[in-house]
CSV table of C-alpha atoms in Angstrom, one decimal:
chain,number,residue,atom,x,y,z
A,29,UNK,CA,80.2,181.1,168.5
A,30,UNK,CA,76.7,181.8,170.3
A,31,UNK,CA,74.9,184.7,169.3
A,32,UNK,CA,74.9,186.3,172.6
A,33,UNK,CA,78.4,186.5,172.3
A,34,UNK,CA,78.6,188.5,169.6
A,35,UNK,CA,76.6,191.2,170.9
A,36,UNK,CA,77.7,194.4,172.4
A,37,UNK,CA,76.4,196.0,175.5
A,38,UNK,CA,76.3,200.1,174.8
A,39,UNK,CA,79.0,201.3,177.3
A,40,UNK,CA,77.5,204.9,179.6
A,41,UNK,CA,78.9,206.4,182.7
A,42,UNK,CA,76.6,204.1,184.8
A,43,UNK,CA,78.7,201.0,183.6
A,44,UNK,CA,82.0,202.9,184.4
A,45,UNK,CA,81.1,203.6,188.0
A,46,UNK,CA,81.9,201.1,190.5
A,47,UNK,CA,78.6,199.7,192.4
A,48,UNK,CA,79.3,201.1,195.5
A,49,UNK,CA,79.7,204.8,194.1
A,50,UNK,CA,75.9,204.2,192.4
A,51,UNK,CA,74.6,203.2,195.9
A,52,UNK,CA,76.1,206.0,197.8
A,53,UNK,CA,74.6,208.3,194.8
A,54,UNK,CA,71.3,207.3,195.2
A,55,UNK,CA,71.2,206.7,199.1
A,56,UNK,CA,72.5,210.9,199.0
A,57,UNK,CA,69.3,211.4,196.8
A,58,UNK,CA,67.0,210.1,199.1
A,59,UNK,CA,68.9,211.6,202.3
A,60,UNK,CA,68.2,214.9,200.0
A,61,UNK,CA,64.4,214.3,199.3
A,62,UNK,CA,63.9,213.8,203.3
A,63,UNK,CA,65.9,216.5,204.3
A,64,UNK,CA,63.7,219.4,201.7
A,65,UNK,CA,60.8,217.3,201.2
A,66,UNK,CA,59.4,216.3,204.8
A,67,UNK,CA,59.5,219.4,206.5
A,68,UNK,CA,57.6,221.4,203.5
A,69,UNK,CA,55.2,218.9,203.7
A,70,UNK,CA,55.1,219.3,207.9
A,71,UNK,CA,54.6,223.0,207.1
A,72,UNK,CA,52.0,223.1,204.7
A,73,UNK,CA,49.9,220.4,206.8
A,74,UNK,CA,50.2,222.4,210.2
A,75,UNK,CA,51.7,226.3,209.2
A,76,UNK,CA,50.4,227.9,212.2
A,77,UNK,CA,52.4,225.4,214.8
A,78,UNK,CA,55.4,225.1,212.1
A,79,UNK,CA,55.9,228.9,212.2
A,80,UNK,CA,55.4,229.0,215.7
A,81,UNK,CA,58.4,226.6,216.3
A,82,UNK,CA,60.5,228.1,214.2
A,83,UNK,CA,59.7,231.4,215.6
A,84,UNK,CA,60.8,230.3,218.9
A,85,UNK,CA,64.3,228.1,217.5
A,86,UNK,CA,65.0,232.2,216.3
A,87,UNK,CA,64.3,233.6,219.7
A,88,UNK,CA,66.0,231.0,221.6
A,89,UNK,CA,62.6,230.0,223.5
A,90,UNK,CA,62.9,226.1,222.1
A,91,UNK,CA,63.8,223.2,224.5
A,92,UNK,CA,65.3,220.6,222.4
A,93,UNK,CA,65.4,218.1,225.8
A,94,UNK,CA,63.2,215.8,224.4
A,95,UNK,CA,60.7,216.2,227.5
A,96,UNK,CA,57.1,215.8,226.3
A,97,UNK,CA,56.2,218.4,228.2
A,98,UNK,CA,58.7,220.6,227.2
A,99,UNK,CA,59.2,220.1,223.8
A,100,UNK,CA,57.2,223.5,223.0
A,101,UNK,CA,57.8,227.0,222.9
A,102,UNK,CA,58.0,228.2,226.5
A,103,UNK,CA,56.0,231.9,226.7
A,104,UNK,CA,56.7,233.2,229.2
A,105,UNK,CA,52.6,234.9,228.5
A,106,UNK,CA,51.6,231.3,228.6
A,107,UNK,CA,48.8,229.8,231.2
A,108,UNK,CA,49.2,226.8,232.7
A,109,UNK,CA,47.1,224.5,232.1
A,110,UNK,CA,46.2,226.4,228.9
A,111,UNK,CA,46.9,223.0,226.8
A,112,UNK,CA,44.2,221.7,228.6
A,113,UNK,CA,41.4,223.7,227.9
A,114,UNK,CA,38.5,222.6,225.9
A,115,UNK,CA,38.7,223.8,221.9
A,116,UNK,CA,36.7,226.1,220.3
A,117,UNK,CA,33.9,224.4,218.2
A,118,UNK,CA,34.9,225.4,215.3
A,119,UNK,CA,38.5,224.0,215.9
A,120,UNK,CA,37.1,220.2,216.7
A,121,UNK,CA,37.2,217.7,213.6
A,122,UNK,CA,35.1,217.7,210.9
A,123,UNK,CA,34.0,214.3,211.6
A,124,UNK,CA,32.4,215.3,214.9
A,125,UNK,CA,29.9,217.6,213.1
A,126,UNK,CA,28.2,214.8,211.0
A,127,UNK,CA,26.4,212.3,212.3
A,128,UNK,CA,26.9,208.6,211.6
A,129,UNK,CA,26.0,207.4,207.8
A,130,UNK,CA,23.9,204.0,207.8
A,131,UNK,CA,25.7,202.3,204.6
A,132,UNK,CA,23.2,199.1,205.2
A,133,UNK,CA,19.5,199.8,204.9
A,134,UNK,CA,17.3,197.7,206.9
A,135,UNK,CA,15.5,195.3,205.2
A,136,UNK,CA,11.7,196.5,203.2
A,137,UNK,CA,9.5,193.2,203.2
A,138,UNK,CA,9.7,190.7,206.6
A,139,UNK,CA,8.0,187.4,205.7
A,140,UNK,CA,5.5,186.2,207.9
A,141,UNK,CA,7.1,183.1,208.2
A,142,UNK,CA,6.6,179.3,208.6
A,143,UNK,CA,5.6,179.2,205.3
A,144,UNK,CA,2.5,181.6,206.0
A,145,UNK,CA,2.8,183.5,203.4
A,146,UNK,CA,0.7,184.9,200.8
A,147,UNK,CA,2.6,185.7,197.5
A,148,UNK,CA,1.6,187.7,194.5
A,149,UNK,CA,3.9,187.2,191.7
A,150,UNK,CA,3.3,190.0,188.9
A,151,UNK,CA,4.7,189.5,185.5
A,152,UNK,CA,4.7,192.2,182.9
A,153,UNK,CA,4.6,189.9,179.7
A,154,UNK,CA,5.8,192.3,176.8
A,155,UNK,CA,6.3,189.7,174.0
A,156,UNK,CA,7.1,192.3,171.2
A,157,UNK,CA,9.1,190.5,168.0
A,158,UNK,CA,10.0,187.9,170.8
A,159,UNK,CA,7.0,186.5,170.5
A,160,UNK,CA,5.2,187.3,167.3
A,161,UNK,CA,8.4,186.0,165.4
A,162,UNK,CA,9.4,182.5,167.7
A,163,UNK,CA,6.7,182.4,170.4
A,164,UNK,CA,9.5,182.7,173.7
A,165,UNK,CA,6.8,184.7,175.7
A,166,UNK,CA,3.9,181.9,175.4
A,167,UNK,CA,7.1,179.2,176.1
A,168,UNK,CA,7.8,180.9,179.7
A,169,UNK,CA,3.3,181.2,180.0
A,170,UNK,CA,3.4,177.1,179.7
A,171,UNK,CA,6.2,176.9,181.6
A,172,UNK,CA,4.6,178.9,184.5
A,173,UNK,CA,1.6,176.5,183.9
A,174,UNK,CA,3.5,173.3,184.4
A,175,UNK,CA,4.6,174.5,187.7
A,176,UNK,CA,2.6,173.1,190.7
A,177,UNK,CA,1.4,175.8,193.0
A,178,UNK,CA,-1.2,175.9,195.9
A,179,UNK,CA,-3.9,179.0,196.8
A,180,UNK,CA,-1.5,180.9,198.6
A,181,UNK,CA,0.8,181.7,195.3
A,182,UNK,CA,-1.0,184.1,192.8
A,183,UNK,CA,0.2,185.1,189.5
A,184,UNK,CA,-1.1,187.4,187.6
A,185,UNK,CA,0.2,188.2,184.2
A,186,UNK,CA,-0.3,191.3,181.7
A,187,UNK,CA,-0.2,190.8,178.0
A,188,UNK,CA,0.6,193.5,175.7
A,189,UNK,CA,2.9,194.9,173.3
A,190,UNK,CA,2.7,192.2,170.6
A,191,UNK,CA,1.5,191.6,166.6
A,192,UNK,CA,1.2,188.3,167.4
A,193,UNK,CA,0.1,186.0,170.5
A,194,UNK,CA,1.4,182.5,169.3
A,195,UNK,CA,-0.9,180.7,171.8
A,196,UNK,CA,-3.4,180.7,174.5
A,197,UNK,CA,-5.7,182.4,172.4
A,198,UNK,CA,-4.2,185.8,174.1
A,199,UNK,CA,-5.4,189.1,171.5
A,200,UNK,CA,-3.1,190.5,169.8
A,201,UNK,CA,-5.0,193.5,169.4
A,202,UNK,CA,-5.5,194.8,172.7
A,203,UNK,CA,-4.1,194.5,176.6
A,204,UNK,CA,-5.5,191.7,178.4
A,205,UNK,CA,-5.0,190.4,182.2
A,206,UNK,CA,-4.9,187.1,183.2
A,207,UNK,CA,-4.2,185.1,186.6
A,208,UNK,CA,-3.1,181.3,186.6
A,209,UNK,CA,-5.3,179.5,188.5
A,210,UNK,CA,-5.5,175.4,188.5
A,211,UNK,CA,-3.1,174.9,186.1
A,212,UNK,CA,-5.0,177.2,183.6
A,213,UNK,CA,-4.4,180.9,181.7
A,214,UNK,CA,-7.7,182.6,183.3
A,215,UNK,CA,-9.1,185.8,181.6
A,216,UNK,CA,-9.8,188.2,184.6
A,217,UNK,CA,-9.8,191.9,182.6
A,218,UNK,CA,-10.6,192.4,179.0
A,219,UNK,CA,-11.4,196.0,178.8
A,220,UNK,CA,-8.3,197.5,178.3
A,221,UNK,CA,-8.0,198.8,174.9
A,222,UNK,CA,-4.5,199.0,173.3
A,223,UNK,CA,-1.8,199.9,176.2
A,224,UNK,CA,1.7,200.8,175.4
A,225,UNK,CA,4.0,198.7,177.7
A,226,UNK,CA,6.4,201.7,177.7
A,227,UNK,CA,4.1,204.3,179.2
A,228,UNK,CA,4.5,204.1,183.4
A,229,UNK,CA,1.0,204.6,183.7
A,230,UNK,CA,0.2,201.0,182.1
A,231,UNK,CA,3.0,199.3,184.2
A,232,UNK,CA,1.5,201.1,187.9
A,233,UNK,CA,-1.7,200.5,187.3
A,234,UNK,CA,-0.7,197.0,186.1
A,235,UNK,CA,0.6,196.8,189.5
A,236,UNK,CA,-2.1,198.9,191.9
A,237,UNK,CA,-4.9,196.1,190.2
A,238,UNK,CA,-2.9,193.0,191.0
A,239,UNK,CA,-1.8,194.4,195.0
A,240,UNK,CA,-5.6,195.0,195.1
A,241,UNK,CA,-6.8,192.1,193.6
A,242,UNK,CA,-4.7,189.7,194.8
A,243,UNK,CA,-3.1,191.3,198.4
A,244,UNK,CA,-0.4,189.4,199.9
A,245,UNK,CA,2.2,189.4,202.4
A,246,UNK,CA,5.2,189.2,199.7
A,247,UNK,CA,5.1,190.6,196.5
A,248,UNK,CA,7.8,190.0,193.2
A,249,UNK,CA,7.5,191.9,190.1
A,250,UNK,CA,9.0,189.9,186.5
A,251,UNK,CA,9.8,192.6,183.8
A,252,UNK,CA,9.4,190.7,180.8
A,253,UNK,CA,11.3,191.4,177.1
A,254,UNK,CA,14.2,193.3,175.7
A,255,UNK,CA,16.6,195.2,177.9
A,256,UNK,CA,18.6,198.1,177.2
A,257,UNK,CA,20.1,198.7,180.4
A,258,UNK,CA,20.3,202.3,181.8
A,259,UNK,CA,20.7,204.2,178.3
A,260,UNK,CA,18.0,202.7,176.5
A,261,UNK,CA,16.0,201.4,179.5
A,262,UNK,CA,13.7,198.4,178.8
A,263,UNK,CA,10.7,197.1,177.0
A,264,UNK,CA,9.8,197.6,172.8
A,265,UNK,CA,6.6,197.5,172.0
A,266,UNK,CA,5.4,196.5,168.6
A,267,UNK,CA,2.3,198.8,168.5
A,268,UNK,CA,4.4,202.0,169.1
A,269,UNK,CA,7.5,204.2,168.2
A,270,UNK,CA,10.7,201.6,167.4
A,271,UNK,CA,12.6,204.1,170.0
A,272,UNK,CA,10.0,204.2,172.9
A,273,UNK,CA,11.1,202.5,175.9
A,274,UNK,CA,11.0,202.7,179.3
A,275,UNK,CA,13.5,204.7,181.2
A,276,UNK,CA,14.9,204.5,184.5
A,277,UNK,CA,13.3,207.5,185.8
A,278,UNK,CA,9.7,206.7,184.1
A,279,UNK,CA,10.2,202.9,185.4
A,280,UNK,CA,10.8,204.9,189.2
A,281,UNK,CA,8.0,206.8,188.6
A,282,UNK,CA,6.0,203.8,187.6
A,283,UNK,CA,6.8,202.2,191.0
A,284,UNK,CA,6.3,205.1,193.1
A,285,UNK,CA,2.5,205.6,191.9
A,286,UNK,CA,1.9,201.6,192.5
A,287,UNK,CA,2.8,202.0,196.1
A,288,UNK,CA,3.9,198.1,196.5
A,289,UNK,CA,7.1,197.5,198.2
A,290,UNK,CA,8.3,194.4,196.4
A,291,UNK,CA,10.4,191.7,198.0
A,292,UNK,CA,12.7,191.3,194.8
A,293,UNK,CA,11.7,193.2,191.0
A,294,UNK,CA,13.3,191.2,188.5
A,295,UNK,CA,14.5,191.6,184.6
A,296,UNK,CA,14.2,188.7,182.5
A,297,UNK,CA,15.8,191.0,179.7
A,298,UNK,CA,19.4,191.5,178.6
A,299,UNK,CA,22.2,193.8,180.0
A,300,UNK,CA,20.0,195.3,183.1
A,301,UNK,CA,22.3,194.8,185.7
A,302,UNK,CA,23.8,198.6,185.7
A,303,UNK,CA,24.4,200.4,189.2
A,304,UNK,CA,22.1,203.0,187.8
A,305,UNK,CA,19.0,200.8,187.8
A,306,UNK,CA,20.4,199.0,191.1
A,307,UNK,CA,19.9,202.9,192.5
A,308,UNK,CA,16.5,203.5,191.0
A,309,UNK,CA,15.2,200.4,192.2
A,310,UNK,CA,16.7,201.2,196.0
A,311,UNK,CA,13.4,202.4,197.7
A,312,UNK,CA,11.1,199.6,196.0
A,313,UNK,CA,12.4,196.0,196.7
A,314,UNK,CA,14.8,194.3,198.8
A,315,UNK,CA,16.5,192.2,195.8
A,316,UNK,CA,17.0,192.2,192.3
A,317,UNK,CA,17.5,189.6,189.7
A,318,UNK,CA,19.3,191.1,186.3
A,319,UNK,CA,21.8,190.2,184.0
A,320,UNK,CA,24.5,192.2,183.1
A,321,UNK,CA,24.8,190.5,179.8
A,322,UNK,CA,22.9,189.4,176.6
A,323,UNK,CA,20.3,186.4,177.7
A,324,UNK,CA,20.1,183.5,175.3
A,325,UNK,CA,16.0,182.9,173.7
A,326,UNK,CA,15.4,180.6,176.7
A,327,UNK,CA,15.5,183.6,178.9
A,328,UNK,CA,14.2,182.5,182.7
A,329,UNK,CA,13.3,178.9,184.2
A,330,UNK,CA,9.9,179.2,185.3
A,331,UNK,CA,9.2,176.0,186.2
A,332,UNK,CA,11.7,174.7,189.3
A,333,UNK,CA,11.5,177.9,191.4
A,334,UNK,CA,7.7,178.2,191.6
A,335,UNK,CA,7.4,175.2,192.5
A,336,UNK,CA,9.7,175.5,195.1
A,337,UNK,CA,7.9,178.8,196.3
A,338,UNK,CA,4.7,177.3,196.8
A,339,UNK,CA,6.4,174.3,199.5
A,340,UNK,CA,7.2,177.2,201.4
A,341,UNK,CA,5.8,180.7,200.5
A,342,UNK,CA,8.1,181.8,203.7
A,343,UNK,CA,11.5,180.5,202.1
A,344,UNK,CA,14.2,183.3,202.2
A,345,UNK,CA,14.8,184.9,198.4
A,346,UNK,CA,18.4,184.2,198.4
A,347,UNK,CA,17.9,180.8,198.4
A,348,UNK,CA,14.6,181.2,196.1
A,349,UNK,CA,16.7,183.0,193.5
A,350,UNK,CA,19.8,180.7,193.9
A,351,UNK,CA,17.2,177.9,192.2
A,352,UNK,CA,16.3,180.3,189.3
A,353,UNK,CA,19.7,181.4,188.7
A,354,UNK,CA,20.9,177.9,188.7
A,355,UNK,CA,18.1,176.3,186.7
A,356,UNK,CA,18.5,178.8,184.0
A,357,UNK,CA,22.0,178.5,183.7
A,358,UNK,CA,21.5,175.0,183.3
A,359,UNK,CA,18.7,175.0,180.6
A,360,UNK,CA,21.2,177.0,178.5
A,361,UNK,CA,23.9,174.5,178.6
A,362,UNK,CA,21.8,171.6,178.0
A,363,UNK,CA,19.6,173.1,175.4
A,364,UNK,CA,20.6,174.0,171.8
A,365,UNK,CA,19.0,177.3,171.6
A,366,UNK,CA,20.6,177.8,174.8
A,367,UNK,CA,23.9,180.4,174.9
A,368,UNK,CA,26.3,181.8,177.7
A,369,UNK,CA,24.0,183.2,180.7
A,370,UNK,CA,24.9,185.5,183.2
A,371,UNK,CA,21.9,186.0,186.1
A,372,UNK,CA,22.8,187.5,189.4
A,373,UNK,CA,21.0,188.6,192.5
A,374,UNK,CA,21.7,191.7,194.2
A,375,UNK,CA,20.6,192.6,197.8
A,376,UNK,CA,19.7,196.5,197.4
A,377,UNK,CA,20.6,196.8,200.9
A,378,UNK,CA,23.9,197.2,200.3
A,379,UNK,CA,23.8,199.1,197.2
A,380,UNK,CA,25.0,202.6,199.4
A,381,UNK,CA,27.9,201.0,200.2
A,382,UNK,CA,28.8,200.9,196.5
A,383,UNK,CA,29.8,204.9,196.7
């Protein structure tokens, strides 16, 4: 004997009903709900017509005909033509009050084209214990090096933030500026003293020298370290307080007193990809690069996309950062001190149409 037959199904009053009786039941429930349910809901959406009907079903006044034009209480008080008279301001809908809300913004930065462009690239190398302890920071510098570029791509690079430079002869001991220029890491400001990569003040006047220095028709700004997204914000320096970072709204500030509108501002640093930095970036750049998750050591590609920049400075930044993304997603899985990778770019235009 199966087990199944064995069992015994717990008898109720549903099982001793014949189907029909249960379909009649619950066809008379929803016959019920209509009937109390639709009307209250009539009468709490419009109250003033709703009593105004029933006022005149009372009196006797109602034409039930079915006659559009009929089918409303007939006062004898009434105008003709009354229906027709223009509303009261205050009774039109909302909606007419407010003007139209532009949920796309037009774009910041508009290439010259034709691959005219002059392009500053600014990167904001904070190597912290990335670079004293395993030399990632210098990796990305020779990277950048190894990439061919002409005299209309400028990058200029800011070191700081670090016990130890690895290579490059970079000081550990004070903030330096350098620009790439044939191939080479040139020295072009030594006077610095010791700058804390977490202050805004070192970050916009990071940027106000380079968009002096070097002024060009396009402009991308590379963060450069760890990443704590919006509640820790980004950047440790080694030099200062463990805690210290750099917070959304000091990073805003930050871009606000450089005064560069930036074609695309970009993270290489974990878990920055929040909707709150998308928003605090909004006025500043057209595009950013983050990741939403932890990058591996390898961090960004350098190499493939510059290159690619300098055979046309005009080339659109989708398909600029569709090169990066891809070439560092495959440097992960090919290398061994690669991991998972997660890179995305995301046009700020659209970022209003997120709420």
């Amino acid at each position: 004997m199966k087990k199944s037959d064995t069992t015994r199904k717990g008898a109720s009053f549903w099982n001793m009903l014949p189907t029909y009786q249960i379909m009649l039941f619950f066809v008379g429930l929803v016959i019920v709900f209509a009937a109390v349910f639709i009307p209250v809901a009539i009468y709490s959406t419009y109250p003033e017509e709703s009593a105004e009907v029933l006022s005149s079903i009372a009196n006797g006044d109602f034409d039930f005909s079915g006659k559009e034009e009929d089918a409303r209480p007939m006062r004898a008080d009434a105008d003709v033509g009354a229906s027709d008279e223009k509303k009261p301001e205050s009774e039109t809908p909302l909606a007419n009050n407010f003007a139209p809300v532009k949920l796309v913004r037009d774009q910041l930065v508009t290439p010259v084209g034709n691959g005219q462009d002059d392009v500053t690239i600014m990167i904001y190398l904070n190597g912290s214990n990335l670079e004293t302890d395993y030399g990632f920071a210098t990796k990305d510098v020779e990277e950048m090096l190894s990439a061919t570029l002409s005299k209309k791509v400028h990058i200029t690079i800011q070191t700081m933030g670090t016990r130890e430079w690895q290579r490059y002869d970079i000081a550990s001991d004070h903030t330096q500026r350098y620009v790439i220029e044939n191939r080479e890491l040139v020295l072009k400001d030594d006077s610095l003293g010791q700058l804390n990569c977490t202050d805004p003040e070192t970050l916009s006047d990071f940027i106000k020298w380079s968009a002096r220095n070097y002024p060009a028709d396009r402009y991308f700004l590379i963060l450069w370290n760890h990443g704590g997204g919006p509640v820790d914000g980004f950047g440790y320096d080694q030099w200062g307080s463990y805690s210290d970072a750099l917070t959304i709204d000091e990073l805003q500030q930050a871009l606000n007193v450089g005064g560069v509108t930036f074609d695309f501002i970009g993270f290489d640093a974990c878990i920055m990809a929040s909707l709150e930095i998308c928003y605090s970036l909004y006025d500043y750049c057209d595009y950013c690069i983050l990741s939403e998750d932890f990058e591996s050591a390898l961090g960004w590609s350098y190499k493939g996309w510059l290159s690619q920049l300098t055979k046309n400075t005009s080339i659109p930044t989708p398909e600029l950062a569709a090169t990066l993304i891809d070439d560092m997603v495959s440097a992960n899985r090919l290398s061994t001190s690669g991991d998972s990778s997660t890179l995305a770019l995301i046009d700020r235009r659209y970022v209003p149409k997120l709420f």
